[in-house]
Coordinates of C-alpha atoms in Angstrom, one line a residue:
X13 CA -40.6 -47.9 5.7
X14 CA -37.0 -48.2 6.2
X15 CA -35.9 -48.3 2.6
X16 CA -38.7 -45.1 2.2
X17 CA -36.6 -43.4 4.5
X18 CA -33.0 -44.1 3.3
X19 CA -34.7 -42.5 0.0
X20 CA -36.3 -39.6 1.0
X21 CA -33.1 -37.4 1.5
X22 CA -32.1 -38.3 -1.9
X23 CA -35.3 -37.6 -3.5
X24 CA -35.7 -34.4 -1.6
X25 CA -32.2 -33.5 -3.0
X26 CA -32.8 -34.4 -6.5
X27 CA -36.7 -32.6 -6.6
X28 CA -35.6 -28.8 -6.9
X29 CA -33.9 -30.0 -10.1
X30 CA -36.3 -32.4 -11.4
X31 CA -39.2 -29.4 -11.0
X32 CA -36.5 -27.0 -12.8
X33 CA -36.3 -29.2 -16.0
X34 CA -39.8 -29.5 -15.3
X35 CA -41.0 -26.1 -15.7
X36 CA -37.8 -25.0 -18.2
X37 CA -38.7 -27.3 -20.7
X38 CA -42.9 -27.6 -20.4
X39 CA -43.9 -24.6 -18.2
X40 CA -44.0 -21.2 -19.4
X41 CA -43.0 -19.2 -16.8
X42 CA -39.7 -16.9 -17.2
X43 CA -36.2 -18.3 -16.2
X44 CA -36.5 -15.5 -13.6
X45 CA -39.3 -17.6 -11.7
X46 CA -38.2 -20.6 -12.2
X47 CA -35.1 -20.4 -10.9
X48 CA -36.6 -18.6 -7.8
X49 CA -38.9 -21.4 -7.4
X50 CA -35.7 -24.0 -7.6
X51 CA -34.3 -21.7 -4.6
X52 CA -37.6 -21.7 -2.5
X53 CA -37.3 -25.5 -2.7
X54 CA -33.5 -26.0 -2.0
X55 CA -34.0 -23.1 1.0
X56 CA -36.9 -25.0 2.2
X57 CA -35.1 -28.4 2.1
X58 CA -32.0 -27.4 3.8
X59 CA -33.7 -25.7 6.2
X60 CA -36.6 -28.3 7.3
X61 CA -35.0 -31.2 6.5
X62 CA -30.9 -31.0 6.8
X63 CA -31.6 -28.2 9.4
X64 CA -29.2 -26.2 8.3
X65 CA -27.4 -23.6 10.7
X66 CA -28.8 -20.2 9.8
X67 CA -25.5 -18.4 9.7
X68 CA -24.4 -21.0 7.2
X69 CA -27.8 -20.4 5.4
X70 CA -26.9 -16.7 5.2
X71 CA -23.1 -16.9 4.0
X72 CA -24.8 -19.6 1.1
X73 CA -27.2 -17.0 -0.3
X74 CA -24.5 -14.1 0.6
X75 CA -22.1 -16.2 -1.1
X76 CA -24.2 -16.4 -4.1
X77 CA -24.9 -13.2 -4.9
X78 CA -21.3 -12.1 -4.7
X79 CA -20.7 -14.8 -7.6
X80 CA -23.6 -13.6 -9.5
X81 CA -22.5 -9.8 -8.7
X82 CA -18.9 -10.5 -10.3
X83 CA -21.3 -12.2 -13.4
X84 CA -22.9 -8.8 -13.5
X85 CA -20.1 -6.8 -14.2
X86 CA -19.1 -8.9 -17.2
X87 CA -22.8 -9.4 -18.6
X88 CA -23.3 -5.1 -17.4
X89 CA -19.3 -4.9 -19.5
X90 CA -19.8 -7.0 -22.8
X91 CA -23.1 -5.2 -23.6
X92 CA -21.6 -1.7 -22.7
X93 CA -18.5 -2.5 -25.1
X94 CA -20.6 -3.8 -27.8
X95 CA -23.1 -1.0 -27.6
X96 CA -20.3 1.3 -28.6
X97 CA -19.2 -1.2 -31.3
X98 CA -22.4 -0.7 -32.8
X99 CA -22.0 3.0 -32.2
X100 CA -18.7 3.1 -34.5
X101 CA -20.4 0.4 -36.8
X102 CA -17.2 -1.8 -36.2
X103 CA -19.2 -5.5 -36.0
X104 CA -20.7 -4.4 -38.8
X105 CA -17.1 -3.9 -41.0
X106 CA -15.8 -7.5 -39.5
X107 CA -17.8 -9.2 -42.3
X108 CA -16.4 -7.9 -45.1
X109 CA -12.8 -8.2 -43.8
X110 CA -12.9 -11.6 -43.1
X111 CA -14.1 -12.7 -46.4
X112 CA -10.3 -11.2 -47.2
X113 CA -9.8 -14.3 -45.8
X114 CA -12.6 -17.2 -46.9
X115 CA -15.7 -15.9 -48.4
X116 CA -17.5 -19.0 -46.5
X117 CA -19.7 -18.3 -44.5
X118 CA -18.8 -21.9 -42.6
X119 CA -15.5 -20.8 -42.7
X120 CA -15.9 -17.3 -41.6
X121 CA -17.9 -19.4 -38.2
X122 CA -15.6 -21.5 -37.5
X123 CA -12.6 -19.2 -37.8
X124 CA -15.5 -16.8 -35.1
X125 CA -16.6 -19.5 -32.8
X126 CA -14.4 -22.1 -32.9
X127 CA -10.8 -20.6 -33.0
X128 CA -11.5 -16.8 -32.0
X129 CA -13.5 -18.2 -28.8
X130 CA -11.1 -20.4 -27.4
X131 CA -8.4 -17.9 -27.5
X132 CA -11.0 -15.7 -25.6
X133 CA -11.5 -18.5 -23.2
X134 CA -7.9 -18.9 -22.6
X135 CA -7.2 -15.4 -21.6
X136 CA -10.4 -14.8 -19.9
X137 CA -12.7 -16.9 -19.5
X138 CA -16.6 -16.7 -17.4
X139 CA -18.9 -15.9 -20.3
X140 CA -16.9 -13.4 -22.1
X141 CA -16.1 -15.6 -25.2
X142 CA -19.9 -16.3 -25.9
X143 CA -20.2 -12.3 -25.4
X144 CA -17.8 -11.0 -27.7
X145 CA -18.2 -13.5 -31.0
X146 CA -22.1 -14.2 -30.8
X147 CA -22.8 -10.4 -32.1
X148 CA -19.7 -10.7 -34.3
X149 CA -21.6 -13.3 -36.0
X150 CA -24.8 -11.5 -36.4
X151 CA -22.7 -9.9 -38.3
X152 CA -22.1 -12.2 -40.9
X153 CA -25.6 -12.1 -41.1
X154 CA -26.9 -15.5 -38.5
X155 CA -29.6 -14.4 -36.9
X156 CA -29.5 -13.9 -33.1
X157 CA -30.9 -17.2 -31.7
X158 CA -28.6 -19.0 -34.2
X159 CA -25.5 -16.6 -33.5
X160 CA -25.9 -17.5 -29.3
X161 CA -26.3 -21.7 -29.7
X162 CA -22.9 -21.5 -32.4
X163 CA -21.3 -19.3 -29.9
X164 CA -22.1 -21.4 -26.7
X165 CA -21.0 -24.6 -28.9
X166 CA -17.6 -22.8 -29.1
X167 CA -17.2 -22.0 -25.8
X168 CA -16.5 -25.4 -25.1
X169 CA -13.4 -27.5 -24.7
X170 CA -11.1 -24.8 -24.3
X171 CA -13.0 -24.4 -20.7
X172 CA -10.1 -27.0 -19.3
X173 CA -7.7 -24.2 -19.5
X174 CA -10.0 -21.3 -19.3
X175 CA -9.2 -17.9 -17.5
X176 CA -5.6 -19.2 -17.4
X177 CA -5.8 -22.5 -15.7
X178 CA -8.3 -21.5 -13.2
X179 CA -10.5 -24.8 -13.2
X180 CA -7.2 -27.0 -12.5
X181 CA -5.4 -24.1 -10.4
X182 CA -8.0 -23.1 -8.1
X183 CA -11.1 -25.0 -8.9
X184 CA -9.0 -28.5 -8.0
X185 CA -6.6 -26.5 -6.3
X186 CA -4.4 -29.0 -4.5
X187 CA -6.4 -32.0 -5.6
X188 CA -4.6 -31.8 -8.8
X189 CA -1.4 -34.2 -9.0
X190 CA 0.8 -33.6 -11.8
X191 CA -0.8 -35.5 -14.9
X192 CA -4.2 -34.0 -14.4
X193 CA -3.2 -31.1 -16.7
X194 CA -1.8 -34.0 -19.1
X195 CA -4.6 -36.4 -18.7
X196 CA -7.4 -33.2 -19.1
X197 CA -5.8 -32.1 -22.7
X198 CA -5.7 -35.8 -23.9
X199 CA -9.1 -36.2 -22.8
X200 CA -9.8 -32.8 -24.4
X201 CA -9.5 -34.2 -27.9
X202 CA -13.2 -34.8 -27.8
X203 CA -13.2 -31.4 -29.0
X204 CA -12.4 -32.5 -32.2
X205 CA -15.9 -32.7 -33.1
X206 CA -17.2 -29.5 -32.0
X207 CA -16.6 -28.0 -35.6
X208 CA -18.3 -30.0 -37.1
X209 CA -21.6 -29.9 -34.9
X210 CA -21.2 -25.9 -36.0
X211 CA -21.2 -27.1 -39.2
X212 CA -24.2 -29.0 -39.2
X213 CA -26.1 -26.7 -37.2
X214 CA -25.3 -23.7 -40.3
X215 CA -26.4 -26.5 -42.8
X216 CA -29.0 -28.2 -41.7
X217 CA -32.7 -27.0 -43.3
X218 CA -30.5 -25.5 -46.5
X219 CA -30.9 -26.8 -49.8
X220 CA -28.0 -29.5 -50.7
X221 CA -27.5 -29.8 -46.9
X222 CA -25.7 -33.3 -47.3
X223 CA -23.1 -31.9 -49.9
X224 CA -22.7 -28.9 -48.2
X225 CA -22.3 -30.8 -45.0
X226 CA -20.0 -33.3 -46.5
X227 CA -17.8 -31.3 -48.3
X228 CA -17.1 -28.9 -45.5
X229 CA -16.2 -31.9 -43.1
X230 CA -12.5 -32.4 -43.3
X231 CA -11.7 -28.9 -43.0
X232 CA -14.2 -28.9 -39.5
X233 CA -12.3 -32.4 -38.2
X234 CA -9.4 -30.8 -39.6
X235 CA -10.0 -27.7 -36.9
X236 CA -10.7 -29.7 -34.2
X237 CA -8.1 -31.5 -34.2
X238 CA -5.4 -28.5 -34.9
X239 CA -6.9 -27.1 -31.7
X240 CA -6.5 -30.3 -29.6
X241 CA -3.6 -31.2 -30.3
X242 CA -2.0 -28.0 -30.0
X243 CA -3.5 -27.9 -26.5
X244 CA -1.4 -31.0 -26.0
X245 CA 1.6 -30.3 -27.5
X246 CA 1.9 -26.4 -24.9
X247 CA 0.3 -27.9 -21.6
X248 CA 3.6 -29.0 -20.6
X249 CA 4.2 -25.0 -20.4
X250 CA 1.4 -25.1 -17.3
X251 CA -2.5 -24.8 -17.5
X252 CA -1.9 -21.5 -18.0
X253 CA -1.7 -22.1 -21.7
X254 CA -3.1 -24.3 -24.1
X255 CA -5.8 -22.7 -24.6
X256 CA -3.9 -19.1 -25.0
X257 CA -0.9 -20.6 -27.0
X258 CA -2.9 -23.8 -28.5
X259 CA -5.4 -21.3 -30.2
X260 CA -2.9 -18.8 -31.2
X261 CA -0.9 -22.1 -32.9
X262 CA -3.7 -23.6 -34.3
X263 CA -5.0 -20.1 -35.9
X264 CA -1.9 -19.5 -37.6
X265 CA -2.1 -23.4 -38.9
X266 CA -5.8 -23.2 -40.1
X267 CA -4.9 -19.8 -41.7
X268 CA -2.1 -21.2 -43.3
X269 CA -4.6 -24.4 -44.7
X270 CA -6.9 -21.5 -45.8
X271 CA -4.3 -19.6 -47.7
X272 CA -2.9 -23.3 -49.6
X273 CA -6.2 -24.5 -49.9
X274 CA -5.8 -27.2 -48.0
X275 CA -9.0 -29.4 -46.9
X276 CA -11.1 -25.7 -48.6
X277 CA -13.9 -27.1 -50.5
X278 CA -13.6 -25.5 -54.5
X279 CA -17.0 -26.0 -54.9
X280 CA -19.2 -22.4 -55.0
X281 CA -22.2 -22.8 -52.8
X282 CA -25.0 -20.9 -51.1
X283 CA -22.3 -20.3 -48.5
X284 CA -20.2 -18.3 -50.5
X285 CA -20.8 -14.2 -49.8
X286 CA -22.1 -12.6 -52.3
X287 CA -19.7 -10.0 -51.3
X288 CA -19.8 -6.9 -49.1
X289 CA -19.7 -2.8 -49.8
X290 CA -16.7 -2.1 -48.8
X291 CA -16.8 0.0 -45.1
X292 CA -15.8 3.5 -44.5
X293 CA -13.4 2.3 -41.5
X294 CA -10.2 1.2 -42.5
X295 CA -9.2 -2.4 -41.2
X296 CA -6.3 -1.4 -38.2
X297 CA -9.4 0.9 -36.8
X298 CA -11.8 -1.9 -37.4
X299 CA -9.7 -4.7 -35.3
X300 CA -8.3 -1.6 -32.8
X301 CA -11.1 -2.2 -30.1
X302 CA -10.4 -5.6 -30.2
X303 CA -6.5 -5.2 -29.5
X304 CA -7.4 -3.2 -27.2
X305 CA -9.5 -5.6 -25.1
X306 CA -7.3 -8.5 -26.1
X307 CA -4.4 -6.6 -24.8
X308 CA -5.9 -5.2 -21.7
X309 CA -7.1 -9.0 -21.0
X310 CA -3.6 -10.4 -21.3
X311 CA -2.1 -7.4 -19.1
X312 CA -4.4 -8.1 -16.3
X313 CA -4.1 -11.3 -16.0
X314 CA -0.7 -11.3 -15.5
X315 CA -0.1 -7.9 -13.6
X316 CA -3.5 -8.8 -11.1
X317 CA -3.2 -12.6 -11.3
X318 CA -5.4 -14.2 -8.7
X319 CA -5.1 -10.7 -6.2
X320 CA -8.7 -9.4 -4.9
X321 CA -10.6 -8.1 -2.1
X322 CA -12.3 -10.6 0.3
X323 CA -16.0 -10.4 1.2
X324 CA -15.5 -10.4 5.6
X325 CA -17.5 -12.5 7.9
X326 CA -18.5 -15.9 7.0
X327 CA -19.1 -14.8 3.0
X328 CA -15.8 -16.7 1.9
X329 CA -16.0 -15.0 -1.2
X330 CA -13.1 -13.0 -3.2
X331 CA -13.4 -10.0 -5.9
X332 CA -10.9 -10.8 -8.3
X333 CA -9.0 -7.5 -9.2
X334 CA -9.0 -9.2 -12.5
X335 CA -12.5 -9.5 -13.6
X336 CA -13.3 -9.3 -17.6
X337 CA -16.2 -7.1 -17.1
X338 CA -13.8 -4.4 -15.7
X339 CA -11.5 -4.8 -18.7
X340 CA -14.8 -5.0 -21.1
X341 CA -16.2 -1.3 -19.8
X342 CA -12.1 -0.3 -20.4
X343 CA -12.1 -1.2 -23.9
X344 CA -15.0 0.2 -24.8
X345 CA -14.1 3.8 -22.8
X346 CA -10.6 4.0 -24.8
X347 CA -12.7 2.6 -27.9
X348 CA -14.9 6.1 -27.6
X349 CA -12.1 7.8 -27.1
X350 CA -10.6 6.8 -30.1
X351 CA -13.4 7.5 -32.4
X352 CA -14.0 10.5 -30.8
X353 CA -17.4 9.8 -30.6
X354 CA -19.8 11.9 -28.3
X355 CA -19.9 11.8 -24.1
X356 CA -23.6 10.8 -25.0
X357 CA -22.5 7.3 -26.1
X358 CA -20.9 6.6 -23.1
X359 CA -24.0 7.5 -21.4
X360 CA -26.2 5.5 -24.0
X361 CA -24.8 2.7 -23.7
X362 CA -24.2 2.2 -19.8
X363 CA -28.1 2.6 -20.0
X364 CA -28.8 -0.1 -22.2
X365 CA -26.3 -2.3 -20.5
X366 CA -28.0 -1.9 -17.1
X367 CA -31.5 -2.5 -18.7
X368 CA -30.1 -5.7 -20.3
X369 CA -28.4 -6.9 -17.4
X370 CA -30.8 -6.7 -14.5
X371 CA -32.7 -9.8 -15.1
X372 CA -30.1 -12.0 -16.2
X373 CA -28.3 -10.8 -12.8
X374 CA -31.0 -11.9 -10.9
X375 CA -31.9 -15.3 -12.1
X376 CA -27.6 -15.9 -11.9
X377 CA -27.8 -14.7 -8.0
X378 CA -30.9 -17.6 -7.6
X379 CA -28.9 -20.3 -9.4
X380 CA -26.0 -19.7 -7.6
X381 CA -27.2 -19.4 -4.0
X382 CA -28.9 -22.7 -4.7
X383 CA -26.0 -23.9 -5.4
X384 CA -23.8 -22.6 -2.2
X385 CA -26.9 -23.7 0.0
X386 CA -26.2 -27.7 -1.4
X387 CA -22.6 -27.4 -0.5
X388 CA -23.1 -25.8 2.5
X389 CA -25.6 -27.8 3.5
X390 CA -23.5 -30.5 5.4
X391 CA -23.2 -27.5 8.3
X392 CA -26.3 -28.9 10.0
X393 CA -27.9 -29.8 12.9
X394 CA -29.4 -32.9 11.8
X395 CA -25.9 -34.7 11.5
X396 CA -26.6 -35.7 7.8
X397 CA -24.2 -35.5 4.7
X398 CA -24.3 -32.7 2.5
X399 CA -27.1 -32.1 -0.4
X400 CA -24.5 -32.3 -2.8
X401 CA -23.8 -36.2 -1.2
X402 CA -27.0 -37.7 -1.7
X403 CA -27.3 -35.9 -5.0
X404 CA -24.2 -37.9 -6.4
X405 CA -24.9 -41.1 -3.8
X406 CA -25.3 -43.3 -6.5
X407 CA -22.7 -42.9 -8.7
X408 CA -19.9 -43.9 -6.3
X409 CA -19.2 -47.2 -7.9
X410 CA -17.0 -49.3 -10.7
X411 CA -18.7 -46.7 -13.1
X412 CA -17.1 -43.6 -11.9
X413 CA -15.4 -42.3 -15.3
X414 CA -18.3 -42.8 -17.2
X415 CA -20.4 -40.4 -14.1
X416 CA -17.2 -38.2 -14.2
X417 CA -18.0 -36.4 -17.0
X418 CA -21.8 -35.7 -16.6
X419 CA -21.7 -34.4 -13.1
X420 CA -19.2 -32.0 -14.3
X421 CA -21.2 -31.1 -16.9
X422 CA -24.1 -30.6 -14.5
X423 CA -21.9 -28.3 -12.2
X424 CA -21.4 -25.7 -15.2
X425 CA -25.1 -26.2 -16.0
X426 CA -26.1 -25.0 -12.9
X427 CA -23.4 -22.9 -11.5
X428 CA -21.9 -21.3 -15.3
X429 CA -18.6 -21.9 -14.5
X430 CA -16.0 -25.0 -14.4
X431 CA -14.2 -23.7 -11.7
X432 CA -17.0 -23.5 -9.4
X433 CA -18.0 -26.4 -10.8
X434 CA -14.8 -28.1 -9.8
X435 CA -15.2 -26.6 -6.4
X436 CA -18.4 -28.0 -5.6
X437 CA -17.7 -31.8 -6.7
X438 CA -13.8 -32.0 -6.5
X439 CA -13.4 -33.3 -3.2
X440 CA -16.1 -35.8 -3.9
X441 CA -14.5 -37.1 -7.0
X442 CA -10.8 -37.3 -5.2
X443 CA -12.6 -39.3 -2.6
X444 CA -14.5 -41.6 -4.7
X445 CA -11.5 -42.3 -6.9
X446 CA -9.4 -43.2 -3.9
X447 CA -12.3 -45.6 -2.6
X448 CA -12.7 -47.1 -5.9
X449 CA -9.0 -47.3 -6.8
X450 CA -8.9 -45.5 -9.7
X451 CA -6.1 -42.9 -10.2
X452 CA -7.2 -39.5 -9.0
X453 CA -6.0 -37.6 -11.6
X454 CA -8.1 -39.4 -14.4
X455 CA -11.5 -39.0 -12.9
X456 CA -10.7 -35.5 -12.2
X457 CA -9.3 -34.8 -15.6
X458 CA -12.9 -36.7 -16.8
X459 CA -14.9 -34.1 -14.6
X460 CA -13.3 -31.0 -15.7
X461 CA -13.6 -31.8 -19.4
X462 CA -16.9 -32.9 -19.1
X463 CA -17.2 -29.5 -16.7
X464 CA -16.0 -27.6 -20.0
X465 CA -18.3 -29.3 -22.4
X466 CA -21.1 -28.3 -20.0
X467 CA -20.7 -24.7 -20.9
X468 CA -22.6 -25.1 -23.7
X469 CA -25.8 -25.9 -21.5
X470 CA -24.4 -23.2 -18.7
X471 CA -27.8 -21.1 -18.0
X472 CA -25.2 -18.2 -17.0
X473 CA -23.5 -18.0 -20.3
X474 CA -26.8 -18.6 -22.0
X475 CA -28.2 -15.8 -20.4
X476 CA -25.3 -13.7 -21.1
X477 CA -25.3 -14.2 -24.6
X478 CA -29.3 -13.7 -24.8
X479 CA -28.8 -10.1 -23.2
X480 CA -26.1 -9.5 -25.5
X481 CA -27.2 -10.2 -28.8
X482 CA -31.3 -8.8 -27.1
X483 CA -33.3 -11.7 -26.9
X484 CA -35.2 -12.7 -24.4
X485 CA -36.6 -15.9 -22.7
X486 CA -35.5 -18.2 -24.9
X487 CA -33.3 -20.3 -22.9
X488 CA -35.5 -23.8 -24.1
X489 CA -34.5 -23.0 -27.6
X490 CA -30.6 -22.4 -26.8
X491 CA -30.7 -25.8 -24.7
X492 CA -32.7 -27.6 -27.3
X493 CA -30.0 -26.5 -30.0
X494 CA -26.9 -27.6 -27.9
X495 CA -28.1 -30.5 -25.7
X496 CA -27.5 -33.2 -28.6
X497 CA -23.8 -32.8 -29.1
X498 CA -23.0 -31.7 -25.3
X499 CA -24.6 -35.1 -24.6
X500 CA -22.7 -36.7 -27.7
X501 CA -19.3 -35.5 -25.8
X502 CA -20.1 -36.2 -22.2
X503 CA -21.1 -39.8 -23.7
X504 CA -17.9 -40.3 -25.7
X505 CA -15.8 -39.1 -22.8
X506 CA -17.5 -41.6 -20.3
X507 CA -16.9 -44.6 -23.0
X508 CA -13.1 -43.5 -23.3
X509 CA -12.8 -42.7 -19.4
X510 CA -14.2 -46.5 -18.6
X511 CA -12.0 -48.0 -21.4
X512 CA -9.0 -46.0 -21.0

């Protein structure tokens, strides 16, 4: 009866996510109810069981729709700016401009997903990478499902520096010692591999998939690891910028090996474009609205920073001046300005943006109060440890850099974002590390790469991406296609953590 007991808090903590899975992978309701079904169960939890205090209760699910509310405006933002795109027919001219470049198509992806996303990552960060390249690469002719699961395997690695250092700078705040930046970009090498599960992903099924595969695979380890290790070679700067400066670097490197050939298979393929009619819109007018949005990205960041307006009462939430959505709806208003195209647009597209984003803005504002009702939890009645605790109770042990990783990567499941992620399990990690003896800055550098291979799996940035490229409730499918090599990663990471 006893050991029942000692159990049942952990069980009860671990059931909201168990019938999650559940019902994600077998049921076949919509992510809609099954995340408000996950929230029924935590509320009821928490409030039965860890008796929560009901104003804490209310600043948890407060909290969490002000998280999924600054979501909103960059899901509502990246489908507004892309609408107009389409409007212009500017995705549809980036095609045939990049074959200037490679006429691969496993090229062209890479040079999208791989090196385009992680400078989007560096600079902004919270779902807009996915956003902007997965329609880019409908372009080039993937279909959608395909375009969102290359796009979230992108939007990666990079995560460790995302949004200008945000999951070290405020997400570990001052948990961070001085080698945890360090110690995250060596551990961030793992990333080396991410190329080349694009590359298998565009092969597999094709005829000749195991040439096509092999012959491709230097020049996709050859792109992970330019990335890396220019991440390494800048963080000294701050982790503010390896993945700003790393992905400019390594962009300029992999264009270079493109232009000399280097590690470029000569062999003709079914990957090589058949070639494109060549667009009405010149190339300067093409790239313009991405300039723009580039350049109004960098400007903000570092004219804003981390200013805001703060929720009052117990909501301890901030609205960052600086969010991408804001900058997204920017772009896209100078970008209809500059094609002169009609009032009617503007009008069009806000429309479709709002239809789009409703239901992923929902499901987000579930997830997340979930989430802020775990943490929160620990302000009870009852005396007990937080959800969160019990959740994690058994990995406080000689294992720790091997759990390091996968509960990070569970935070940015469940939350969409590394830094939140970081905020919810940091002090747990920092306090496990010390208990253990292990140096603090390694299992935290662990967590937050294994945080920022966990965006591929983040149901926020899937469910940005689905609204953006208009499909709908296929979340199983997106996990199923990215599951393998997040798990690959967070696997590799553990075995290096324990060994290392």
């Amino acid at each position: 009866m006893i050991l029942v007991m000692s159990l049942l808090p952990i069980l009860l903590a671990a059931l909201p996510f168990f019938v999650f899975i559940v019902l994600l992978f077998w049921g076949k309701l919509k992510m809609i109810w099954i995340s408000l079904i996950a929230l029924i169960f935590v509320g009821a939890t928490a409030g039965f069981y860890w008796k929560i205090k009901p104003d804490f209760f209310i600043a948890s699910v407060g909290k969490g729709f002000f998280v999924a509310l600054d979501i909103f405006f960059i899901i509502f933002g990246a489908i507004f700016f892309l609408e107009i795109l389409k409007e212009t027919k500017v995705t549809e001219n980036i095609g045939f401009y990049l074959e200037s470049i490679s006429k691969d198509l496993r090229i062209q992806v890479i040079l999208l997903a791989w090196f385009f996303e992680n400078f989007l990552e560096g600079t902004a960060g919270f779902g807009t990478p996915a956003t902007v390249v997965a329609p880019l690469l409908i372009g080039l002719g993937i279909n959608p499902l395909s375009a969102v699961i290359l796009s979230l395997l992108g939007n990666s690695t990079a995560g460790v520096f995302g949004a200008a250092g945000a999951p070290i700078k405020i997400g570990f705040g001052e948990l961070a010692g001085s080698q945890l930046p360090f110690k995250a970009s060596l551990y961030g090498l793992v990333g080396i591999i991410i190329p080349v599960f694009m590359l298998w992903f565009l092969v597999k099924g094709k005829e000749d998939q195991k040439r096509s595969f092999l012959e491709m695979l230097p020049f996709a380890l050859w792109s992970g690891l330019v990335f890396a290790a220019s991440s390494v070679l800048t963080v000294f700067l701050g982790p503010e910028f390896p993945s700003i400066l790393g992905s400019a670097l390594s962009l300029v490197i992999i264009l270079l090996s493109i232009k000399t050939g280097l590690f470029v298979p000569k062999r003709n393929s079914g990957f090589i474009s058949s070639g494109r009619a060549a667009p009405e819109i010149p190339l300067k007018k093409t790239i313009f609205p991405y300039i723009v949005l580039i350049s109004l990205l960098i400007i903000g960041k570092v004219v804003l920073g981390p200013s805001g307006l703060s929720v009052p009462l117990m909501v301890k939430h901030t609205f960052s001046f600086f969010n991408p959505g804001f900058v997204l709806i920017l772009a896209g208003i100078v970008t209809i300005l500059f094609y002169k195209v009609s009032t009617k647009t503007f009008f069009n597209s806000s429309k479709i943006a709002l239809e789009k984003s409703i239901e992923p803005f929902l499901v987000i504002v579930f997830m997340s109060s979930m989430a802020q009702i775990m943490v929160n939890s620990a302000q009870n009645i009852s005396g007990m440890k937080s959800m969160i605790d019990f959740l994690v109770i058994g990995v406080r042990n000689a294992f720790l850099p091997l759990w390091a990783p996968l509960i990070g990567a569970f935070g940015s499941f469940l939350t969409g974002s590394v830094t939140i992620s970081n905020l919810m399990f940091g002090n747990f990690f920092a306090a496990a590390a010390r208990e253990l003896n292990f140096n603090v800055d390694k299992i935290l550098a662990l967590a937050v790469v294994g945080g920022a291979v966990g965006n591929m799996i983040a149901l926020a940035d899937i469910l940005i991406a689905e609204a953006v490229v208009g499909i709908k409730h296929r979340e199983k499918d997106v996990i199923k296609g990215v599951i393998v090599p997040c798990l690959i990663c967070i696997g590799l990471l553990g075995l290096i953590g324990l060994s290392i």
